[in-house]
Structure formats: structure tokens, C-alpha cells
Amino acid sequence: MNTSSHLHRLSVALNARDHELRPALSGFLLFLCLFAGYFMLRPIRESMGIAAGIENLQWLFTVTFLVMLAAVPLLTWLSSRVPRRHFVDWVYGFFGINLLVFVVLFQLQPDSTWLARVFYVWISVYNLFVVSVAWSLMADVFDSEQAKRLFAFIAAGASVGGLLGPALSAALIGSIGTSGLMLLAALLLGLALVLKQVLMRWREDGGAGRPGAEPTENPRQPLPGNPFSGLTAVLRSPYLLGIAGFVVLLATVTTFLYFEQARLVAERFPDREAQVRVFGIIDFIVQAGALLSQLFITGRIAQKVGVRVLLAIVPMLMCIGFVGLALAPGFALLAAVMIVRRIGEYAFVRPGREMLFAPLDAESKYKAKNFIDTVVYRGGDAVSGWAKSLLDMLGQGNSLAALIGAACALLWAYLGWQLGMRADHGQEPRPVTSGAVGA
């Protein structure tokens, strides 16, 4: 059997056309690199959040949100100044240099509490930006029909990276230390840039099947608009506002669970190295479950019952989980709910959410999407973090927070179902080329 036949069989297995195989694999590997690097650093972030004080987590969330408020207009300004095909290069290059600076700082002051706080905030910003920009790239490279077929497989690259990252973190933390893991993450970010070039070259060659692009859609031109055009695009579009509301509810549910996880891990595992290992093991379990779901479940759900189920099934499970926590709170149940939420987000919610952007114009994919993924998400984090802290101060942190979480999850499920229905019935806003986003 010749090579072409093997490649055709692989394309069929991935639900891809033959000419889509290389970009699909490139997207898979790009996310593998990004998530392997991030998940090597995530256990370090969690331990540093504990080192900075559990009672200070709401402040760290607030500072992260404020940094996002300052960073997003700068990022939007950058997208209006550099060609779209080079936008990812600038963003990833900046964060790669940041990682190298942290390597030096942690060599000089490994036990600094303030450095731990700065790194916690920085990596929270880093994660959202690099992942959001990567999905913007995918929505730019692949059209709506291709997204429904290929995004689950591309997202599986994130899960493989998420499996590799925690395993490397747990295995290497004792030998190369925190700084060594940061240096390795920077190298993986550089490799992601190489893969980005492959994807954008395929897109420019007409691989996505788009007819002649309008001038504003030309990847060799900067995007139009001003530093606040992402915000104004969201405010103009009920569709984008719905996605923003979906993200706020996702962040609220996540934050409530995250605070409880941090508190319980701090009580049971006081040593930082032990915390890194515990978080690494949890991440490994999550990514293994997400990978199996992406390979064998996600695509079938999207094809047979639609995007609406991808966006609503996890919130419904979270509603049930919160009710269980209100009735019988405990570490085992909390860990199970946290793992189910994260598996569901990676396997169902994130691919489904990104499918909503595929038919939109370039400004929506890069500027509005980035605003939602960063400012809106971290704003939801900050508000829900203070709400959880207030409940803790009132002595109602567990049961009442669980009931509020259940209500938020139910609303999250409803909004996800409605957005998914629009995607399934082809009611997404039509792509535009003037900078205004249709309803």
C-alpha cells in the first residue's frame, strides 16, 4: 500500500479531506506545544497562588482583570498596525521573552512571595492570550464547515499537550526546577510559531476554500479599527453579547470550584513540591479524559445532535454537581466535579464555543473574540472571586456558594443551548468586511 493511500486513510479517520490533512495536523501539533508548555507551568502557578496566601486569591484575580483591561487595547492596537499573518508572531514572541525574564528572576529570588504573585498574575494573562490568539488563528484558517469537522481533532492536540505537560512537570521539577520548566515552555512556544507559519501559508494559498477575499480580510493587511474596537464590536452584536454572557457564567462556575480546590489542597498538602505534584496528577487525569472524549465522543455529538448539546451538557452536569456539594460537601466529590468540569470544558465547551466564531469576519475573530476571551473572562473571575470571598466571610461559603453555583450553571446551560441552536440552524451573523458586526 503506497503513502498516498495511507494518508487518505488517515484523512478519513480524522474526518478531513485529503488537502486538509497537513493543516489539521499542524493545528493539532500547535495546540500540543502550547498546552504542554502551559501545563508544565500550571502546577507551579497553583502552588504560587497558595504561597501568596489563599486569602489573597481574590486580589490576584482582580489584579489579573486590571492587567487584562490594560493589555487588550494594546493588543487591539497591535492588530491594527501589523499584518494579520504576523500578528501571532508578535504576541508569542513577547510572551516568550517574558518567560526568559522569569527564568532569570527565579534563579535570583526563588522564594520571593511578590515574585510568586507577579508570576501567578502573568501566567493567568499568558494562558488566555496565547490560547485565544491560537483559536483566532484556527477560526481564520478554517471555514465554518471545516470547523465542525476538524476542531474536535485540533482540540485533541491541547489534550495531548495537557497530558504531556503535567507528566513533564512532575518528572522534571526535582531535577531542572522551576526555571528549567519555564525555559522548556519558551522553546515549545517557539515551535508553535513555526507551525503557525504552515497554517497561514495554507490559508493564503486558498486551502480554506474562500473565494477572493475582500481587502479587510486579506491576511497581509492589518485589521481596521481602534484599540477599543473589540469592545464596540461586542456591544453592537446580540450574538457576541450572548457569547460574552456564556463566558461570564463559565468563569463564575470555574472560580467557585477553584477557590474550594485551592483551600482544600492547601490544608492537605502544605509543601510546595507536593502541591505541584498533586496539581500535576489532577491535570493528567483531566487531559486523559478530555483526549478520549475528543477522539471518540465530541465529533459524533457535533455531527448527530449539534453544537447546542456540546455547549449545554457540561453546564447541566455542573448544576447537578453543585446540588450534590450543597447536600454533601467533601473533598472527594469536589475533586470529581472539578475533573468533570475541566474534561467537559476541553472536550465539549471549548470546541463548541470556537465553532461559533468560524463564520464571522476577521475583526470579530481576532478583536471581539480576544476581548471576550480575556477581559470578559477575567472580569467574570474577579467578580465571582469577590462574591465567593464575601460568602466565606459570612460563614456561608460552602452550602450557599454551591446553590448559587447551581443556579449559574443552569443559566449557563440555557444560554449555551440557545447559541448552539443558532449555529446548528445556520443563523450565525454573516461575515462582514466593514468592521461592524451584524446581529
Tab-separated table of C-alpha atoms in Angstrom:
chain	number	residue	atom	x	y	z
A	1	MET	CA	0.000	0.000	0.000
A	2	ASN	CA	1.537	3.351	-1.054
A	3	THR	CA	1.990	6.504	1.003
A	4	SER	CA	-0.930	8.303	-0.644
A	5	SER	CA	-3.286	5.503	0.359
A	6	HIS	CA	-2.080	5.659	3.975
A	7	LEU	CA	-2.556	9.431	4.045
A	8	HIS	CA	-6.050	9.061	2.589
A	9	ARG	CA	-6.970	6.540	5.288
A	10	LEU	CA	-5.644	8.950	7.927
A	11	SER	CA	-7.690	11.797	6.443
A	12	VAL	CA	-10.834	9.672	6.564
A	13	ALA	CA	-10.123	8.700	10.174
A	14	LEU	CA	-9.777	12.375	11.121
A	15	ASN	CA	-12.931	13.353	9.187
A	16	ALA	CA	-10.746	15.562	6.969
A	17	ARG	CA	-10.443	15.961	3.218
A	18	ASP	CA	-7.087	14.923	1.760
A	19	HIS	CA	-5.962	18.522	1.196
A	20	GLU	CA	-6.865	19.391	4.804
A	21	LEU	CA	-4.657	16.760	6.404
A	22	ARG	CA	-1.488	18.855	6.719
A	23	PRO	CA	-3.176	21.945	8.223
A	24	ALA	CA	-5.269	19.770	10.557
A	25	LEU	CA	-2.141	18.024	11.839
A	26	SER	CA	-0.363	21.387	12.106
A	27	GLY	CA	-3.218	22.762	14.205
A	28	PHE	CA	-3.133	19.635	16.377
A	29	LEU	CA	0.628	19.996	16.950
A	30	LEU	CA	0.385	23.737	17.577
A	31	PHE	CA	-2.054	23.183	20.435
A	32	LEU	CA	0.054	20.287	21.691
A	33	CYS	CA	3.034	22.653	22.028
A	34	LEU	CA	1.027	25.446	23.666
A	35	PHE	CA	-0.687	23.224	26.207
A	36	ALA	CA	2.368	21.122	27.013
A	37	GLY	CA	4.176	24.356	27.867
A	38	TYR	CA	1.290	25.813	29.824
A	39	PHE	CA	0.524	22.658	31.777
A	40	MET	CA	4.152	22.358	32.790
A	41	LEU	CA	3.730	25.804	34.333
A	42	ARG	CA	0.164	25.422	35.661
A	43	PRO	CA	1.107	23.348	38.747
A	44	ILE	CA	3.743	25.992	39.522
A	45	ARG	CA	1.082	28.695	39.226
A	46	GLU	CA	-1.257	26.850	41.590
A	47	SER	CA	1.461	26.374	44.205
A	48	MET	CA	2.469	30.035	43.912
A	49	GLY	CA	-1.127	31.104	44.357
A	50	ILE	CA	-1.142	29.174	47.620
A	51	ALA	CA	2.256	30.630	48.586
A	52	ALA	CA	0.866	34.125	48.035
A	53	GLY	CA	-1.944	33.328	50.506
A	54	ILE	CA	-5.352	31.731	49.919
A	55	GLU	CA	-6.915	34.829	51.485
A	56	ASN	CA	-5.318	36.917	48.702
A	57	LEU	CA	-6.652	34.939	45.729
A	58	GLN	CA	-9.493	37.380	45.083
A	59	TRP	CA	-6.906	40.182	44.932
A	60	LEU	CA	-4.828	38.221	42.437
A	61	PHE	CA	-7.941	37.674	40.304
A	62	THR	CA	-8.710	41.407	40.480
A	63	VAL	CA	-5.173	42.402	39.517
A	64	THR	CA	-5.315	39.922	36.625
A	65	PHE	CA	-8.523	41.563	35.409
A	66	LEU	CA	-6.965	45.035	35.629
A	67	VAL	CA	-3.935	43.847	33.674
A	68	MET	CA	-6.308	42.484	31.041
A	69	LEU	CA	-8.059	45.856	30.829
A	70	ALA	CA	-4.725	47.494	30.056
A	71	ALA	CA	-3.381	44.751	27.776
A	72	VAL	CA	-6.348	44.174	25.456
A	73	PRO	CA	-6.383	47.722	23.965
A	74	LEU	CA	-2.641	47.369	23.365
A	75	LEU	CA	-3.201	44.047	21.641
A	76	THR	CA	-6.030	45.504	19.563
A	77	TRP	CA	-3.809	48.459	18.632
A	78	LEU	CA	-1.108	45.995	17.557
A	79	SER	CA	-3.547	44.116	15.315
A	80	SER	CA	-4.335	47.419	13.599
A	81	ARG	CA	-0.641	48.077	12.912
A	82	VAL	CA	0.830	44.745	11.790
A	83	PRO	CA	-0.360	42.394	9.018
A	84	ARG	CA	-2.694	39.715	10.326
A	85	ARG	CA	-0.344	36.977	9.122
A	86	HIS	CA	2.330	38.316	11.543
A	87	PHE	CA	0.065	39.133	14.498
A	88	VAL	CA	0.631	35.777	16.225
A	89	ASP	CA	4.404	36.204	15.789
A	90	TRP	CA	4.387	39.418	17.788
A	91	VAL	CA	2.157	38.053	20.568
A	92	TYR	CA	4.031	34.775	21.031
A	93	GLY	CA	7.403	36.470	20.697
A	94	PHE	CA	6.502	38.892	23.504
A	95	PHE	CA	5.399	36.130	25.862
A	96	GLY	CA	8.429	34.007	25.003
A	97	ILE	CA	10.733	36.864	26.039
A	98	ASN	CA	8.702	37.224	29.254
A	99	LEU	CA	9.325	33.575	30.078
A	100	LEU	CA	13.072	34.026	29.643
A	101	VAL	CA	12.966	37.014	32.027
A	102	PHE	CA	11.170	34.883	34.640
A	103	VAL	CA	13.847	32.205	34.252
A	104	VAL	CA	16.451	34.761	35.377
A	105	LEU	CA	14.289	36.211	38.172
A	106	PHE	CA	13.518	32.823	39.729
A	107	GLN	CA	17.192	31.965	39.665
A	108	LEU	CA	17.897	35.128	41.647
A	109	GLN	CA	14.884	35.047	44.037
A	110	PRO	CA	13.324	31.562	44.122
A	111	ASP	CA	11.394	32.121	47.372
A	112	SER	CA	10.087	35.644	46.797
A	113	THR	CA	6.391	35.979	47.686
A	114	TRP	CA	5.993	39.031	45.478
A	115	LEU	CA	7.610	37.273	42.543
A	116	ALA	CA	5.184	34.382	43.111
A	117	ARG	CA	2.266	36.831	42.949
A	118	VAL	CA	3.575	38.504	39.801
A	119	PHE	CA	4.075	35.148	38.109
A	120	TYR	CA	0.577	33.997	39.121
A	121	VAL	CA	-0.984	37.076	37.515
A	122	TRP	CA	1.301	36.908	34.483
A	123	ILE	CA	0.618	33.252	33.648
A	124	SER	CA	-3.128	33.836	34.042
A	125	VAL	CA	-2.816	36.557	31.397
A	126	TYR	CA	-0.423	34.469	29.300
A	127	ASN	CA	-2.729	31.458	29.186
A	128	LEU	CA	-5.773	33.346	27.987
A	129	PHE	CA	-3.904	35.382	25.391
A	130	VAL	CA	-1.918	32.587	23.740
A	131	VAL	CA	-4.898	30.210	23.634
A	132	SER	CA	-7.341	32.893	22.449
A	133	VAL	CA	-4.969	34.002	19.684
A	134	ALA	CA	-4.434	30.364	18.648
A	135	TRP	CA	-8.182	29.786	18.301
A	136	SER	CA	-8.498	33.084	16.405
A	137	LEU	CA	-5.922	31.691	14.004
A	138	MET	CA	-7.906	28.447	13.617
A	139	ALA	CA	-11.167	30.323	13.005
A	140	ASP	CA	-9.310	32.405	10.410
A	141	VAL	CA	-7.706	29.434	8.659
A	142	PHE	CA	-10.733	27.096	8.575
A	143	ASP	CA	-14.241	27.983	7.442
A	144	SER	CA	-17.443	27.128	9.315
A	145	GLU	CA	-17.983	23.728	7.678
A	146	GLN	CA	-14.360	22.722	8.230
A	147	ALA	CA	-14.524	23.876	11.856
A	148	LYS	CA	-17.362	21.480	12.662
A	149	ARG	CA	-15.374	18.573	11.226
A	150	LEU	CA	-11.845	19.426	12.386
A	151	PHE	CA	-11.970	21.458	15.599
A	152	ALA	CA	-12.514	18.430	17.852
A	153	PHE	CA	-9.356	16.799	16.461
A	154	ILE	CA	-7.384	20.055	16.697
A	155	ALA	CA	-8.565	20.477	20.291
A	156	ALA	CA	-7.304	16.945	20.974
A	157	GLY	CA	-3.811	18.374	20.439
A	158	ALA	CA	-4.439	20.539	23.505
A	159	SER	CA	-5.348	17.429	25.493
A	160	VAL	CA	-2.242	15.545	24.380
A	161	GLY	CA	-0.193	18.580	25.372
A	162	GLY	CA	-2.135	18.717	28.612
A	163	LEU	CA	-1.160	15.097	29.269
A	164	LEU	CA	2.477	15.652	28.387
A	165	GLY	CA	2.838	18.894	30.356
A	166	PRO	CA	1.827	17.648	33.834
A	167	ALA	CA	3.860	14.466	33.329
A	168	LEU	CA	6.941	16.530	32.456
A	169	SER	CA	6.283	18.898	35.351
A	170	ALA	CA	6.009	16.093	37.906
A	171	ALA	CA	9.034	14.255	36.484
A	172	LEU	CA	11.362	17.231	35.968
A	173	ILE	CA	10.549	19.617	38.826
A	174	GLY	CA	13.065	17.874	41.063
A	175	SER	CA	15.920	17.902	38.513
A	176	ILE	CA	15.639	21.110	36.468
A	177	GLY	CA	13.463	23.117	38.851
A	178	THR	CA	11.000	25.906	38.144
A	179	SER	CA	13.347	27.861	35.876
A	180	GLY	CA	14.093	24.823	33.725
A	181	LEU	CA	10.398	24.184	33.146
A	182	MET	CA	9.931	27.828	32.107
A	183	LEU	CA	12.778	27.584	29.621
A	184	LEU	CA	11.285	24.423	28.108
A	185	ALA	CA	7.887	26.158	27.837
A	186	ALA	CA	9.531	29.045	25.941
A	187	LEU	CA	11.050	26.587	23.450
A	188	LEU	CA	7.638	24.994	22.856
A	189	LEU	CA	6.151	28.433	22.238
A	190	GLY	CA	8.789	28.979	19.547
A	191	LEU	CA	7.863	25.668	17.910
A	192	ALA	CA	4.198	26.752	17.891
A	193	LEU	CA	5.243	29.780	15.826
A	194	VAL	CA	6.787	27.500	13.187
A	195	LEU	CA	3.517	25.556	12.929
A	196	LYS	CA	1.573	28.800	12.664
A	197	GLN	CA	3.538	29.631	9.520
A	198	VAL	CA	2.388	26.366	7.922
A	199	LEU	CA	-1.258	27.129	8.698
A	200	MET	CA	-1.231	30.711	7.452
A	201	ARG	CA	0.610	29.726	4.267
A	202	TRP	CA	-2.103	27.125	3.549
A	203	ARG	CA	-4.805	29.705	4.201
A	204	GLU	CA	-3.160	32.199	1.820
A	205	ASP	CA	-2.944	29.526	-0.866
A	206	GLY	CA	-6.742	29.232	-0.780
A	207	GLY	CA	-6.826	25.992	1.183
A	208	ALA	CA	-9.811	27.097	3.227
A	209	GLY	CA	-11.882	27.318	0.062
A	210	ARG	CA	-12.647	31.020	0.396
A	211	PRO	CA	-13.243	32.958	-2.786
A	212	GLY	CA	-11.258	36.133	-3.398
A	213	ALA	CA	-11.017	37.908	-0.061
A	214	GLU	CA	-12.043	41.471	0.469
A	215	PRO	CA	-9.215	43.916	1.330
A	216	THR	CA	-10.042	43.904	5.046
A	217	GLU	CA	-9.925	40.087	5.056
A	218	ASN	CA	-6.501	39.960	3.404
A	219	PRO	CA	-4.073	38.443	5.946
A	220	ARG	CA	-1.280	40.598	4.526
A	221	GLN	CA	-3.097	43.727	5.745
A	222	PRO	CA	-3.640	44.932	9.343
A	223	LEU	CA	-7.160	44.784	10.739
A	224	PRO	CA	-9.115	48.053	10.710
A	225	GLY	CA	-10.312	49.794	13.841
A	226	ASN	CA	-9.048	51.417	17.033
A	227	PRO	CA	-7.787	49.993	20.371
A	228	PHE	CA	-11.381	49.662	21.626
A	229	SER	CA	-12.958	48.170	18.505
A	230	GLY	CA	-13.164	44.720	20.129
A	231	LEU	CA	-15.416	46.157	22.850
A	232	THR	CA	-17.556	48.124	20.411
A	233	ALA	CA	-17.944	45.090	18.140
A	234	VAL	CA	-19.284	43.046	21.081
A	235	LEU	CA	-21.668	45.812	22.156
A	236	ARG	CA	-23.091	46.072	18.610
A	237	SER	CA	-23.906	42.393	18.281
A	238	PRO	CA	-26.518	40.481	20.338
A	239	TYR	CA	-24.839	37.294	19.118
A	240	LEU	CA	-21.435	38.294	20.521
A	241	LEU	CA	-23.082	39.585	23.712
A	242	GLY	CA	-24.631	36.145	24.128
A	243	ILE	CA	-21.199	34.527	23.805
A	244	ALA	CA	-19.856	37.044	26.354
A	245	GLY	CA	-22.613	36.086	28.803
A	246	PHE	CA	-21.831	32.413	28.242
A	247	VAL	CA	-18.167	33.077	29.109
A	248	VAL	CA	-19.058	35.049	32.265
A	249	LEU	CA	-21.149	32.158	33.573
A	250	LEU	CA	-18.386	29.684	32.681
A	251	ALA	CA	-15.895	31.819	34.647
A	252	THR	CA	-18.240	32.062	37.633
A	253	VAL	CA	-18.718	28.305	37.912
A	254	THR	CA	-14.978	27.741	37.432
A	255	THR	CA	-13.989	30.289	40.085
A	256	PHE	CA	-16.316	28.911	42.749
A	257	LEU	CA	-14.838	25.448	42.269
A	258	TYR	CA	-11.260	26.743	42.013
A	259	PHE	CA	-11.363	28.563	45.366
A	260	GLU	CA	-12.571	25.453	47.132
A	261	GLN	CA	-9.892	23.339	45.443
A	262	ALA	CA	-7.133	25.766	46.494
A	263	ARG	CA	-8.374	25.812	50.092
A	264	LEU	CA	-8.579	22.035	50.448
A	265	VAL	CA	-5.222	21.349	48.751
A	266	ALA	CA	-3.532	23.942	50.998
A	267	GLU	CA	-4.941	22.176	54.060
A	268	ARG	CA	-3.923	18.670	52.971
A	269	PHE	CA	-0.601	19.332	51.188
A	270	PRO	CA	1.371	22.161	52.858
A	271	ASP	CA	4.640	21.518	50.951
A	272	ARG	CA	5.023	23.376	47.600
A	273	GLU	CA	6.663	20.467	45.781
A	274	ALA	CA	3.868	18.147	46.943
A	275	GLN	CA	1.288	20.676	45.726
A	276	VAL	CA	2.947	20.805	42.296
A	277	ARG	CA	2.777	17.007	42.082
A	278	VAL	CA	-0.882	16.887	43.216
A	279	PHE	CA	-1.940	19.510	40.698
A	280	GLY	CA	0.106	17.720	38.033
A	281	ILE	CA	-1.695	14.425	38.717
A	282	ILE	CA	-5.111	16.123	38.552
A	283	ASP	CA	-4.148	17.777	35.267
A	284	PHE	CA	-3.014	14.424	33.880
A	285	ILE	CA	-6.369	12.799	34.718
A	286	VAL	CA	-8.269	15.711	33.185
A	287	GLN	CA	-6.311	15.700	29.942
A	288	ALA	CA	-6.571	11.913	29.557
A	289	GLY	CA	-10.342	12.095	29.930
A	290	ALA	CA	-10.577	15.079	27.583
A	291	LEU	CA	-8.468	13.334	24.926
A	292	LEU	CA	-10.625	10.206	24.937
A	293	SER	CA	-13.753	12.353	24.688
A	294	GLN	CA	-12.368	14.465	21.833
A	295	LEU	CA	-11.293	11.438	19.811
A	296	PHE	CA	-14.385	9.275	20.295
A	297	ILE	CA	-17.293	11.436	21.507
A	298	THR	CA	-17.099	15.147	20.617
A	299	GLY	CA	-17.209	14.819	16.838
A	300	ARG	CA	-20.079	12.345	16.950
A	301	ILE	CA	-22.117	14.647	19.214
A	302	ALA	CA	-21.466	17.661	16.965
A	303	GLN	CA	-22.486	15.754	13.834
A	304	LYS	CA	-25.506	13.881	15.209
A	305	VAL	CA	-27.126	16.274	17.698
A	306	GLY	CA	-25.364	19.575	17.097
A	307	VAL	CA	-23.350	22.317	18.743
A	308	ARG	CA	-26.185	23.036	21.187
A	309	VAL	CA	-25.504	19.777	23.027
A	310	LEU	CA	-21.760	20.470	23.163
A	311	LEU	CA	-22.477	23.807	24.857
A	312	ALA	CA	-25.220	22.667	27.243
A	313	ILE	CA	-24.230	19.209	28.501
A	314	VAL	CA	-21.375	20.326	30.779
A	315	PRO	CA	-23.341	23.151	32.456
A	316	MET	CA	-26.148	20.693	33.234
A	317	LEU	CA	-23.669	18.267	34.809
A	318	MET	CA	-22.237	21.149	36.855
A	319	CYS	CA	-25.709	22.076	38.077
A	320	ILE	CA	-26.163	18.519	39.341
A	321	GLY	CA	-22.669	18.558	40.865
A	322	PHE	CA	-23.297	21.800	42.757
A	323	VAL	CA	-26.534	20.446	44.177
A	324	GLY	CA	-24.570	17.414	45.372
A	325	LEU	CA	-21.964	19.669	47.007
A	326	ALA	CA	-24.692	21.632	48.765
A	327	LEU	CA	-26.157	18.430	50.194
A	328	ALA	CA	-22.943	16.505	50.945
A	329	PRO	CA	-19.813	18.700	50.718
A	330	GLY	CA	-16.452	16.914	50.711
A	331	PHE	CA	-13.061	16.766	49.033
A	332	ALA	CA	-13.767	13.615	47.000
A	333	LEU	CA	-16.971	14.988	45.472
A	334	LEU	CA	-15.392	18.391	44.849
A	335	ALA	CA	-12.443	16.784	43.062
A	336	ALA	CA	-14.819	14.685	40.939
A	337	VAL	CA	-16.914	17.735	39.967
A	338	MET	CA	-13.767	19.738	39.191
A	339	ILE	CA	-12.395	16.975	36.975
A	340	VAL	CA	-15.705	16.528	35.126
A	341	ARG	CA	-15.953	20.288	34.554
A	342	ARG	CA	-12.459	20.574	33.137
A	343	ILE	CA	-12.792	17.477	30.943
A	344	GLY	CA	-16.102	18.795	29.656
A	345	GLU	CA	-14.700	22.268	29.004
A	346	TYR	CA	-11.765	20.968	26.953
A	347	ALA	CA	-13.700	18.255	25.127
A	348	PHE	CA	-17.097	19.900	24.558
A	349	VAL	CA	-17.410	23.532	25.619
A	350	ARG	CA	-14.235	24.956	24.081
A	351	PRO	CA	-14.539	23.326	20.640
A	352	GLY	CA	-18.246	24.196	20.541
A	353	ARG	CA	-17.571	27.788	21.580
A	354	GLU	CA	-14.927	28.224	18.883
A	355	MET	CA	-17.328	26.894	16.232
A	356	LEU	CA	-19.496	29.944	16.957
A	357	PHE	CA	-16.767	32.267	15.645
A	358	ALA	CA	-15.840	30.410	12.438
A	359	PRO	CA	-18.384	32.145	10.133
A	360	LEU	CA	-17.638	35.667	11.399
A	361	ASP	CA	-15.448	38.383	9.905
A	362	ALA	CA	-11.752	38.782	10.762
A	363	GLU	CA	-12.314	41.647	13.210
A	364	SER	CA	-14.739	39.511	15.216
A	365	LYS	CA	-12.355	36.533	15.173
A	366	TYR	CA	-9.383	38.494	16.438
A	367	LYS	CA	-10.558	41.645	18.244
A	368	ALA	CA	-14.028	40.834	19.600
A	369	LYS	CA	-13.076	37.252	20.373
A	370	ASN	CA	-9.913	38.308	22.180
A	371	PHE	CA	-11.890	40.841	24.243
A	372	ILE	CA	-14.374	38.134	25.274
A	373	ASP	CA	-11.703	35.507	25.980
A	374	THR	CA	-9.592	37.841	28.127
A	375	VAL	CA	-11.334	40.892	29.619
A	376	VAL	CA	-14.797	39.335	29.868
A	377	TYR	CA	-13.446	36.036	31.189
A	378	ARG	CA	-11.152	37.621	33.794
A	379	GLY	CA	-13.851	40.129	34.708
A	380	GLY	CA	-16.119	37.197	35.493
A	381	ASP	CA	-13.269	35.684	37.501
A	382	ALA	CA	-12.754	38.849	39.525
A	383	VAL	CA	-16.424	39.460	40.339
A	384	SER	CA	-17.121	35.831	41.233
A	385	GLY	CA	-13.885	35.676	43.268
A	386	TRP	CA	-15.016	38.570	45.461
A	387	ALA	CA	-18.501	37.078	45.713
A	388	LYS	CA	-17.048	33.768	46.926
A	389	SER	CA	-14.815	35.592	49.451
A	390	LEU	CA	-17.829	37.502	50.755
A	391	LEU	CA	-19.757	34.267	51.223
A	392	ASP	CA	-16.785	32.816	53.110
A	393	MET	CA	-16.668	35.881	55.386
A	394	LEU	CA	-20.349	35.453	56.146
A	395	GLY	CA	-19.751	31.825	57.078
A	396	GLN	CA	-21.881	30.608	54.177
A	397	GLY	CA	-19.032	29.756	51.787
A	398	ASN	CA	-19.867	26.105	51.121
A	399	SER	CA	-23.609	25.464	51.006
A	400	LEU	CA	-24.810	28.847	49.760
A	401	ALA	CA	-21.994	29.109	47.201
A	402	ALA	CA	-22.945	25.653	45.903
A	403	LEU	CA	-26.589	26.683	45.456
A	404	ILE	CA	-25.568	29.903	43.687
A	405	GLY	CA	-23.232	27.856	41.521
A	406	ALA	CA	-26.100	25.516	40.612
A	407	ALA	CA	-28.261	28.481	39.543
A	408	CYS	CA	-25.421	29.950	37.456
A	409	ALA	CA	-24.803	26.560	35.829
A	410	LEU	CA	-28.481	26.226	34.908
A	411	LEU	CA	-28.473	29.657	33.250
A	412	TRP	CA	-25.170	28.767	31.557
A	413	ALA	CA	-26.795	25.639	30.083
A	414	TYR	CA	-29.778	27.606	28.769
A	415	LEU	CA	-27.580	30.223	27.086
A	416	GLY	CA	-25.338	27.536	25.591
A	417	TRP	CA	-28.352	25.742	24.148
A	418	GLN	CA	-29.665	28.948	22.554
A	419	LEU	CA	-26.302	29.877	20.995
A	420	GLY	CA	-25.821	26.326	19.771
A	421	MET	CA	-29.283	26.320	18.201
A	422	ARG	CA	-28.339	29.363	16.130
A	423	ALA	CA	-25.144	27.655	14.980
A	424	ASP	CA	-26.923	24.388	14.162
A	425	HIS	CA	-29.627	26.172	12.143
A	426	GLY	CA	-27.208	28.419	10.266
A	427	GLN	CA	-28.383	31.594	11.996
A	428	GLU	CA	-24.923	32.981	12.781
A	429	PRO	CA	-24.249	36.580	11.743
A	430	ARG	CA	-22.952	36.819	8.211
A	431	PRO	CA	-19.278	37.733	7.880
A	432	VAL	CA	-18.820	41.447	7.225
A	433	THR	CA	-15.916	43.459	5.890
A	434	SER	CA	-16.541	46.950	7.200
A	435	GLY	CA	-15.703	46.469	10.855
A	436	ALA	CA	-19.326	46.430	12.067
A	437	VAL	CA	-20.597	43.158	13.376
A	438	GLY	CA	-24.030	42.002	12.356
A	439	ALA	CA	-26.604	40.752	14.785
